[in-house]
Coordinates of C-alpha atoms and ligand atoms in Angstrom, one line a residue:
M321 CA 48.7 -53.2 17.4
N322 CA 46.8 -52.0 20.9
I323 CA 46.2 -47.7 18.9
S324 CA 43.3 -47.6 21.9
S325 CA 47.1 -47.2 24.2
L326 CA 49.1 -44.5 22.5
D327 CA 48.4 -40.9 22.6
Y328 CA 49.1 -38.8 19.2
S329 CA 52.8 -38.1 19.4
S330 CA 53.8 -41.9 19.6
L331 CA 51.1 -42.9 17.1
R332 CA 52.9 -40.2 14.4
S333 CA 56.1 -41.8 14.9
L334 CA 54.8 -45.1 13.9
L335 CA 53.1 -43.0 10.9
I336 CA 56.2 -41.4 10.2
A337 CA 57.9 -45.0 9.7
K338 CA 55.0 -46.8 7.4
E339 CA 54.3 -49.3 10.3
I340 CA 50.7 -48.2 10.1
S341 CA 48.7 -45.9 8.0
C342 CA 45.9 -42.7 8.3
Q343 CA 43.2 -45.0 7.5
E344 CA 44.6 -47.8 9.2
V345 CA 44.5 -45.5 12.3
T346 CA 40.8 -44.0 10.8
R347 CA 38.6 -47.7 11.3
F348 CA 40.1 -48.2 13.5
Y349 CA 38.6 -46.0 15.9
L350 CA 35.4 -46.1 13.5
D351 CA 35.4 -49.8 14.7
K352 CA 35.7 -48.8 18.2
I353 CA 32.9 -45.9 17.8
E354 CA 30.7 -49.0 16.5
Q355 CA 31.2 -52.3 19.6
N356 CA 30.7 -48.7 21.9
R357 CA 27.2 -47.1 21.1
Q358 CA 25.6 -47.6 24.2
L359 CA 28.6 -44.9 25.4
N360 CA 26.2 -42.3 23.2
A361 CA 29.6 -40.4 23.3
F362 CA 28.5 -39.5 19.3
I363 CA 25.9 -38.1 18.0
S364 CA 27.6 -37.5 14.5
V365 CA 30.4 -40.1 12.8
F366 CA 31.7 -39.3 9.5
A367 CA 32.5 -42.3 8.8
D368 CA 33.0 -42.1 4.3
K369 CA 33.8 -38.8 4.5
A370 CA 37.1 -39.3 7.7
L371 CA 38.5 -42.1 6.0
E372 CA 38.4 -40.2 2.1
R373 CA 40.9 -37.2 3.7
A374 CA 42.7 -40.8 6.0
R375 CA 44.2 -41.8 2.5
E376 CA 44.4 -38.3 1.0
I377 CA 46.7 -38.2 3.7
D378 CA 48.2 -40.9 3.5
Y379 CA 49.4 -40.0 -0.2
K380 CA 50.2 -36.5 1.8
L381 CA 52.4 -38.9 3.4
A382 CA 54.2 -40.9 0.9
Q383 CA 55.6 -36.6 -0.4
G384 CA 56.6 -36.5 2.4
T385 CA 54.0 -32.6 2.7
A386 CA 51.8 -33.3 5.1
G387 CA 51.3 -31.2 8.3
S388 CA 51.8 -30.9 12.2
L389 CA 48.7 -33.4 12.8
A390 CA 48.2 -36.0 10.3
G391 CA 46.2 -38.7 10.9
L392 CA 45.2 -37.4 14.4
V393 CA 41.5 -38.6 14.6
L394 CA 39.4 -35.7 16.1
G395 CA 35.9 -36.0 17.6
I396 CA 34.4 -32.0 17.9
K397 CA 31.9 -31.3 19.9
D398 CA 28.9 -30.3 18.5
L399 CA 29.0 -26.5 19.7
L400 CA 31.7 -25.7 16.8
V401 CA 29.6 -25.0 13.9
M402 CA 31.0 -28.0 11.1
Q403 CA 30.7 -26.9 7.1
N404 CA 28.2 -29.4 5.6
A405 CA 27.4 -30.7 8.3
R406 CA 24.5 -30.6 10.7
T407 CA 25.9 -29.1 14.0
T408 CA 22.3 -29.8 16.8
C409 CA 24.1 -28.6 19.7
G410 CA 23.0 -31.2 21.8
S411 CA 19.3 -29.1 20.9
K412 CA 16.3 -30.1 19.5
I413 CA 15.3 -26.6 18.4
L414 CA 18.8 -27.4 16.0
E415 CA 18.2 -30.9 14.9
N416 CA 19.1 -30.1 11.9
F417 CA 20.6 -27.3 11.3
I418 CA 23.4 -27.5 8.5
P419 CA 25.6 -24.5 8.7
P420 CA 27.5 -22.6 6.2
F421 CA 30.8 -21.8 7.3
Q422 CA 32.8 -23.9 9.2
A423 CA 34.6 -22.7 13.1
T424 CA 37.8 -21.2 11.9
V425 CA 39.6 -23.3 15.0
L426 CA 38.5 -27.0 12.4
N427 CA 39.8 -25.2 9.4
K428 CA 43.7 -24.6 11.3
L429 CA 43.4 -28.0 12.2
Q430 CA 42.2 -29.6 9.2
A431 CA 45.0 -27.2 7.2
E432 CA 47.6 -29.3 9.8
D433 CA 45.8 -32.1 8.2
A434 CA 43.7 -33.6 11.2
I435 CA 41.1 -35.7 10.6
F436 CA 37.3 -35.3 11.7
I437 CA 35.9 -38.2 12.9
G438 CA 32.1 -36.8 14.0
K439 CA 30.0 -34.4 16.2
T440 CA 30.8 -35.3 20.0
N441 CA 27.4 -35.5 22.2
L442 CA 27.5 -33.3 24.9
D443 CA 24.8 -30.7 27.4
E444 CA 22.4 -29.0 25.2
F445 CA 24.5 -25.8 24.5
G446 CA 27.2 -26.6 27.0
M447 CA 24.5 -25.9 29.8
G448 CA 25.8 -28.7 32.3
S449 CA 27.4 -31.3 34.7
S450 CA 26.7 -34.2 33.8
N451 CA 25.7 -34.7 30.1
E452 CA 22.1 -35.6 30.9
N453 CA 21.2 -32.1 29.5
S454 CA 21.8 -33.8 25.6
Y455 CA 18.2 -34.1 23.4
Y456 CA 19.5 -36.9 22.4
K457 CA 20.6 -38.9 24.8
P458 CA 23.7 -39.0 27.9
V459 CA 26.7 -40.0 27.2
K460 CA 28.9 -42.9 28.9
N461 CA 31.6 -43.0 31.2
P462 CA 33.9 -45.5 30.2
H463 CA 35.3 -46.3 33.4
D464 CA 32.1 -47.9 34.4
T465 CA 28.7 -46.8 31.7
T466 CA 26.9 -46.3 35.3
R467 CA 28.0 -43.7 35.8
V468 CA 28.1 -39.8 33.9
P469 CA 31.3 -38.5 32.3
G470 CA 30.4 -35.1 33.0
G471 CA 29.4 -32.5 30.8
S472 CA 29.1 -30.4 29.2
S473 CA 32.0 -31.3 26.9
G474 CA 31.4 -35.6 28.2
G475 CA 31.8 -36.7 24.9
S476 CA 35.1 -35.4 24.2
A477 CA 35.5 -36.8 27.0
A478 CA 34.3 -40.3 26.9
A479 CA 35.0 -40.7 23.0
V480 CA 38.9 -39.8 24.2
A481 CA 38.7 -42.1 26.8
G482 CA 37.7 -44.1 25.4
S483 CA 39.9 -44.3 22.5
L484 CA 36.8 -43.4 19.8
C485 CA 39.5 -40.8 18.5
T486 CA 42.3 -39.5 19.4
A487 CA 41.9 -36.3 21.0
A488 CA 38.7 -34.0 20.6
L489 CA 37.4 -30.6 21.2
G490 CA 35.9 -29.6 23.6
T491 CA 34.3 -25.9 25.3
D492 CA 34.4 -24.9 28.9
T493 CA 32.8 -21.7 29.6
G494 CA 32.8 -23.0 33.7
G495 CA 34.2 -25.8 33.8
S496 CA 33.5 -27.9 30.9
I497 CA 36.8 -29.5 29.8
R498 CA 38.2 -29.5 33.1
Q499 CA 35.2 -31.4 34.6
P500 CA 34.3 -34.1 32.1
A501 CA 38.8 -34.2 30.8
S502 CA 39.1 -35.1 34.7
F503 CA 35.9 -37.7 35.6
C504 CA 37.3 -39.3 32.7
G505 CA 40.9 -40.6 33.1
V506 CA 42.1 -37.5 30.0
V507 CA 44.0 -33.8 29.6
G508 CA 41.5 -31.5 29.3
L509 CA 43.0 -27.8 28.9
K510 CA 41.0 -24.8 29.1
P511 CA 43.1 -22.0 26.9
T512 CA 43.1 -18.3 28.7
Y513 CA 40.4 -16.1 27.4
G514 CA 41.4 -14.6 23.9
R515 CA 43.7 -17.4 23.4
V516 CA 41.3 -19.2 20.1
S517 CA 39.5 -17.9 18.1
R518 CA 35.8 -18.2 19.0
F519 CA 34.0 -18.1 15.2
G520 CA 31.8 -20.8 14.9
M521 CA 31.2 -21.5 18.3
V522 CA 27.5 -21.2 18.7
A523 CA 27.9 -18.2 22.6
Y524 CA 26.5 -19.7 25.0
A525 CA 28.2 -16.9 27.7
S526 CA 30.3 -15.2 25.3
S527 CA 32.3 -13.1 28.0
L528 CA 33.2 -16.9 29.9
D529 CA 33.7 -19.9 26.7
Q530 CA 37.1 -20.7 25.3
I531 CA 37.6 -23.6 23.0
G532 CA 39.9 -26.0 23.8
P533 CA 41.6 -29.3 23.4
L534 CA 41.1 -33.4 24.9
A535 CA 43.6 -35.2 25.2
K536 CA 45.6 -38.9 25.7
S537 CA 48.5 -37.2 27.2
V538 CA 49.6 -33.6 28.3
A539 CA 51.3 -32.6 24.8
D540 CA 48.5 -34.3 23.1
A541 CA 46.9 -31.2 24.2
A542 CA 50.2 -28.6 24.5
L543 CA 50.1 -30.2 21.1
L544 CA 47.2 -29.1 19.7
L545 CA 46.2 -25.8 21.4
R546 CA 49.7 -24.7 19.3
F547 CA 47.4 -25.0 16.1
M548 CA 44.2 -24.0 17.5
A549 CA 45.8 -20.9 19.0
G550 CA 46.1 -17.3 17.7
F551 CA 44.9 -14.0 16.8
D552 CA 41.8 -14.2 14.3
E553 CA 40.0 -11.6 12.0
L554 CA 36.8 -12.6 12.9
D555 CA 36.4 -12.3 16.6
S556 CA 37.1 -8.9 18.1
T557 CA 38.2 -11.4 21.1
S558 CA 41.2 -13.0 20.1
A559 CA 44.0 -12.0 21.2
S560 CA 47.0 -11.1 19.4
V561 CA 49.7 -12.7 22.0
P562 CA 52.7 -14.5 20.2
V563 CA 51.5 -18.3 20.5
A564 CA 54.6 -20.2 21.5
D565 CA 56.0 -23.6 20.2
Y566 CA 53.9 -25.8 23.8
S567 CA 55.3 -28.6 22.8
V568 CA 58.9 -28.3 23.6
M569 CA 57.8 -28.5 27.8
N570 CA 61.6 -28.0 29.8
G571 CA 60.8 -30.8 31.7
S572 CA 61.6 -29.7 36.0
V573 CA 59.6 -27.7 38.1
K574 CA 63.6 -27.0 40.5
G575 CA 62.9 -23.7 42.6
L576 CA 59.0 -23.4 41.3
R577 CA 57.0 -21.8 43.5
V578 CA 52.7 -23.5 43.7
G579 CA 50.3 -22.0 45.3
I580 CA 47.5 -24.3 47.2
P581 CA 44.4 -22.1 47.8
K582 CA 43.8 -22.9 51.5
E583 CA 40.2 -21.7 50.3
Y584 CA 39.2 -25.3 47.9
F585 CA 40.1 -28.2 50.4
I586 CA 35.9 -28.0 51.5
S587 CA 34.2 -29.3 53.3
G588 CA 32.4 -31.3 50.2
L589 CA 36.1 -32.3 49.3
E590 CA 35.6 -37.2 48.8
P591 CA 38.6 -38.2 51.0
D592 CA 40.1 -40.0 47.8
V593 CA 40.4 -36.4 45.8
N594 CA 41.1 -34.5 48.6
S595 CA 45.0 -37.5 49.4
A596 CA 45.6 -37.7 45.4
I597 CA 46.4 -33.9 45.6
E598 CA 48.3 -34.7 49.0
N599 CA 50.4 -36.5 46.8
T600 CA 50.3 -34.9 44.3
I601 CA 51.3 -31.5 45.9
Q602 CA 53.6 -33.3 47.9
L603 CA 56.0 -35.1 44.2
L604 CA 55.9 -31.3 43.3
K605 CA 57.3 -31.0 46.7
D606 CA 59.5 -33.5 46.3
S607 CA 61.4 -32.4 43.4
G608 CA 62.1 -28.9 44.2
A609 CA 59.4 -26.9 43.9
E610 CA 57.6 -24.6 46.7
I611 CA 55.0 -25.2 47.6
C612 CA 53.2 -21.5 48.9
E613 CA 49.5 -21.7 50.6
V614 CA 47.8 -18.6 48.7
S615 CA 44.3 -16.7 50.2
L616 CA 41.4 -16.2 46.4
P617 CA 39.1 -14.8 49.7
H618 CA 36.4 -14.7 47.0
T619 CA 36.0 -18.1 46.1
E620 CA 32.7 -18.1 48.3
Y621 CA 31.0 -15.8 46.2
A622 CA 32.8 -17.6 42.2
I623 CA 29.4 -20.0 41.6
A624 CA 26.5 -17.5 42.6
T625 CA 28.1 -15.3 39.8
Y626 CA 28.7 -18.0 37.2
Y627 CA 25.1 -18.2 37.4
I628 CA 24.1 -14.7 37.5
I629 CA 26.8 -14.0 34.3
A630 CA 26.9 -16.8 32.5
T631 CA 22.5 -17.3 32.8
A632 CA 22.2 -13.2 31.5
E633 CA 24.5 -13.7 29.2
A634 CA 23.0 -17.5 28.0
S635 CA 19.9 -15.6 27.1
A636 CA 20.4 -13.0 25.0
N637 CA 22.2 -15.3 22.5
L638 CA 19.1 -17.3 22.6
A639 CA 17.0 -14.8 21.5
R640 CA 18.2 -15.2 18.3
F641 CA 16.5 -19.3 18.3
D642 CA 13.3 -17.8 17.4
G643 CA 11.2 -20.5 14.7
V644 CA 12.7 -17.9 12.0
R645 CA 15.8 -18.0 11.0
Y646 CA 16.4 -21.5 11.3
G647 CA 16.0 -24.5 13.1
Y648 CA 12.8 -26.1 14.7
R649 CA 10.0 -24.2 14.0
D650 CA 6.1 -24.3 15.0
E651 CA 4.1 -25.5 12.8
H652 CA 0.6 -25.1 14.6
A653 CA 0.2 -22.3 15.3
S654 CA -2.4 -20.0 15.2
N655 CA -0.6 -16.2 14.7
L656 CA 3.3 -15.1 15.4
E657 CA 3.8 -14.9 19.0
E658 CA 1.8 -18.8 19.5
M659 CA 4.4 -19.2 17.1
Y660 CA 7.4 -18.2 18.9
I661 CA 6.6 -19.6 22.5
N662 CA 5.8 -23.1 20.8
S663 CA 9.2 -23.2 19.1
R664 CA 11.1 -22.5 21.8
T665 CA 8.9 -24.3 24.5
N666 CA 8.9 -27.2 22.3
G667 CA 12.6 -26.6 21.7
F668 CA 14.5 -26.7 24.2
G669 CA 15.2 -28.4 26.6
E670 CA 14.2 -28.2 30.7
E671 CA 17.7 -26.9 31.7
V672 CA 18.2 -24.2 29.3
K673 CA 14.5 -23.1 29.4
R674 CA 15.0 -22.5 33.5
R675 CA 18.2 -20.9 32.7
I676 CA 17.1 -17.9 30.1
M677 CA 14.9 -18.1 32.7
L678 CA 16.9 -17.0 35.2
G679 CA 18.9 -14.8 32.4
T680 CA 15.6 -12.5 31.7
Y681 CA 15.1 -12.6 35.8
V682 CA 18.6 -10.5 36.3
L683 CA 18.5 -8.5 33.4
S684 CA 14.4 -7.2 34.1
S685 CA 14.7 -3.9 35.2
G686 CA 14.8 -3.1 39.1
Y687 CA 16.8 -6.5 39.4
Y688 CA 19.1 -5.8 37.4
D689 CA 21.3 -4.1 39.9
A690 CA 20.8 -6.3 42.4
Y691 CA 22.0 -9.0 40.8
Y692 CA 23.3 -8.9 37.3
R693 CA 25.7 -5.6 39.0
K694 CA 27.0 -6.6 41.6
A695 CA 27.9 -10.1 40.3
Q696 CA 29.9 -7.0 37.9
K697 CA 31.0 -6.3 40.9
V698 CA 32.7 -9.2 42.5
R699 CA 33.9 -10.4 39.1
T700 CA 35.6 -8.4 39.4
L701 CA 37.2 -8.4 43.5
I702 CA 37.2 -13.0 41.7
K703 CA 39.7 -11.8 38.9
K704 CA 41.9 -8.8 41.7
D705 CA 42.1 -12.5 43.8
F706 CA 43.7 -14.1 41.4
E707 CA 46.4 -11.0 40.6
E708 CA 46.9 -11.0 44.1
A709 CA 48.4 -14.6 44.4
F710 CA 50.0 -14.5 40.9
K711 CA 52.3 -12.1 42.6
T712 CA 53.9 -14.2 44.5
V713 CA 53.0 -17.8 42.8
H714 CA 54.0 -19.2 39.0
C715 CA 51.3 -21.4 38.7
I716 CA 48.2 -22.1 41.3
L717 CA 46.6 -26.2 42.0
T718 CA 43.4 -27.0 42.9
P719 CA 41.4 -30.4 42.8
T720 CA 39.2 -29.9 39.5
S721 CA 36.2 -31.1 40.9
P722 CA 35.7 -31.7 44.9
T723 CA 34.5 -35.4 43.5
T724 CA 34.9 -38.5 41.0
A725 CA 32.4 -40.1 39.2
F726 CA 28.4 -39.9 40.3
R727 CA 26.5 -42.1 39.2
L728 CA 24.0 -41.2 35.9
N729 CA 20.5 -39.8 37.3
E730 CA 22.2 -38.6 40.6
K731 CA 20.8 -35.4 40.5
V732 CA 19.3 -34.3 37.6
A733 CA 16.2 -34.0 39.9
D734 CA 18.8 -30.4 42.0
P735 CA 20.4 -28.6 39.9
L736 CA 21.8 -26.7 42.8
T737 CA 24.3 -29.7 43.7
M738 CA 24.2 -30.4 40.2
Y739 CA 25.6 -26.4 39.5
L740 CA 28.3 -27.4 43.0
S741 CA 30.4 -29.9 40.5
D742 CA 31.7 -26.7 39.5
V743 CA 33.5 -24.6 42.3
F744 CA 36.2 -25.2 41.6
T745 CA 36.6 -24.5 37.9
V746 CA 34.2 -21.3 37.0
S747 CA 36.2 -19.0 39.1
L748 CA 39.0 -19.3 35.8
N749 CA 36.3 -18.3 33.1
L750 CA 35.2 -15.3 35.8
A751 CA 38.5 -14.0 36.1
G752 CA 39.8 -15.4 31.5
L753 CA 42.7 -17.0 33.4
P754 CA 43.7 -20.9 31.8
G755 CA 43.4 -23.8 34.0
I756 CA 44.5 -27.4 32.9
S757 CA 42.7 -30.7 34.4
L758 CA 45.0 -34.1 34.5
P759 CA 44.6 -37.5 36.0
C760 CA 46.6 -37.4 39.5
G761 CA 45.0 -40.8 40.8
K762 CA 41.9 -43.0 41.3
D763 CA 39.9 -42.9 44.1
K764 CA 38.9 -46.8 46.0
Q765 CA 36.3 -47.8 43.0
G766 CA 38.8 -47.3 40.4
L767 CA 37.5 -44.0 39.3
P768 CA 39.9 -41.3 37.3
I769 CA 40.8 -38.7 40.0
G770 CA 41.9 -35.0 38.0
V771 CA 44.7 -32.0 38.9
Q772 CA 43.8 -28.8 37.8
L773 CA 46.7 -26.1 37.9
I774 CA 45.8 -21.9 37.1
G775 CA 48.1 -19.9 34.9
K776 CA 48.7 -16.5 34.6
A777 CA 47.1 -15.3 31.4
F778 CA 48.4 -16.5 28.7
D779 CA 50.5 -18.5 30.0
E780 CA 50.5 -21.9 29.0
Q781 CA 53.2 -22.6 28.8
M782 CA 54.0 -22.8 33.0
I783 CA 50.8 -25.1 33.4
L784 CA 51.3 -27.0 30.8
R785 CA 55.3 -27.5 32.0
F786 CA 53.8 -28.7 36.1
A787 CA 51.3 -30.8 34.0
G788 CA 54.3 -32.8 31.8
F789 CA 56.0 -33.0 34.9
I790 CA 53.3 -34.8 37.0
E791 CA 52.3 -36.7 34.3
K792 CA 55.8 -38.3 33.5
N793 CA 56.9 -38.3 37.4
N794 CA 53.2 -39.7 38.9
P795 CA 53.7 -43.4 39.5
I796 CA 49.2 -43.7 40.2
L797 CA 49.1 -42.6 36.5
N798 CA 50.8 -45.6 34.5
N799 CA 48.4 -47.0 31.9
R800 CA 45.8 -44.0 32.2
Q801 CA 43.6 -44.8 29.5
V802 CA 41.0 -47.7 29.6
S803 CA 40.4 -50.5 26.9
V804 CA 36.4 -50.7 26.2
Ligands
LIG1387 N1 28.6 -26.8 34.3 C1 29.0 -25.6 34.1 C2 26.6 -24.6 33.7 O1 26.7 -24.9 33.0 C3 29.5 -25.6 32.8 C4 29.0 -25.3 31.1 C5 30.1 -25.3 30.9 O2 31.6 -24.2 30.4 N2 30.0 -25.3 29.0 O3 27.0 -23.7 32.5

């Protein structure tokens, strides 16, 4: 049986019918991980633990007591803390950090019998768009191993695309779930800010961060969200808003209005990406959706605003890694100050240090008003643009990224070009809105192209409905998975 081609929804029917066991499924993925070491998608793999869990869940399945995610084999971005398992955040500074507690989302998914197979590679602390900023070496794109998988959840996206697990968790501060999903040809969902508890996610920029699923199908992303979402008293920013059964997706888009923001069709958009998006718009139009042009006039300031706010928050959040409380410590320093300096200088990578410096600068006295306060004001304007647009449309459709997966090393020397990779994804985080990326075509080289759907706050159901429809009706989408 070719497990590679199955999403969880199909796998589950086989598990229930006892045509396959959780142990077989887990072994299949463990073998795949072994065969695809060169992708570097995982930082840690829990072979024995995962097989032991699979055995327990097979027993539960036989008893009829298994949870709703029984046998769903999950990769976990190594930015989420897992009890008694090394959590590196892709950094040398946390190379040997073993957390004494566990993220709320992991507890929730474990309670439904998901199996954790390992921790996936990422850009250090989530900072990057290509997964080249990992201390544990870059991840490769399974569609073309000379190319990046996107970032920062590059390991999660590559693991799902390469069928090294059924689905994976990512985090998204400015696009880190959606952009790698787009580059790797999988589905990636960033929930509304507050929808999913951030407890146990190592903070990058706390007002922007969210955890979400990467999956082989829209149905799987919806199912995972259902069990991840909800208020958590351990995260004061988590919202007490009812969680729907997202897996129930109404099939039709007839009569629904889709907004196309004119500011997103910029000159840097690759022609193949543009035509895949045009085809998707046409599909929706032919299916009875109403296509309306909308304007998000402050889009051009989104990247600048994001990189001021995100770095400012990061500079504060990363202050805790000082070689004293936990993490890497330089043992050769002759005094305390030198110890702090050396630990941080040697423990953090170049991009993280660049961000800490930028963030410290924009918060410093004399520059606070000119940069940070101004960025906060523009953030409000960006949010208002969306509120205005959503007065007339049910969802907004854009490309996820202006390009398909670029080559390894192509952009490392030029951080600004790298930052532009996020031009279509960061606005949502600034506005706190939900967004999903799903495959909508391929470019001439056969690389996946993603379309992004943006919803109103807490209206994940609407974007899932559109995504489900596109997935089902787009003729180019059959055989989305790659076999590596
Ligand atoms: N690429 C963006 C950054 O480097 C987004 C990262 C993310 O969403 N974690 O900040």
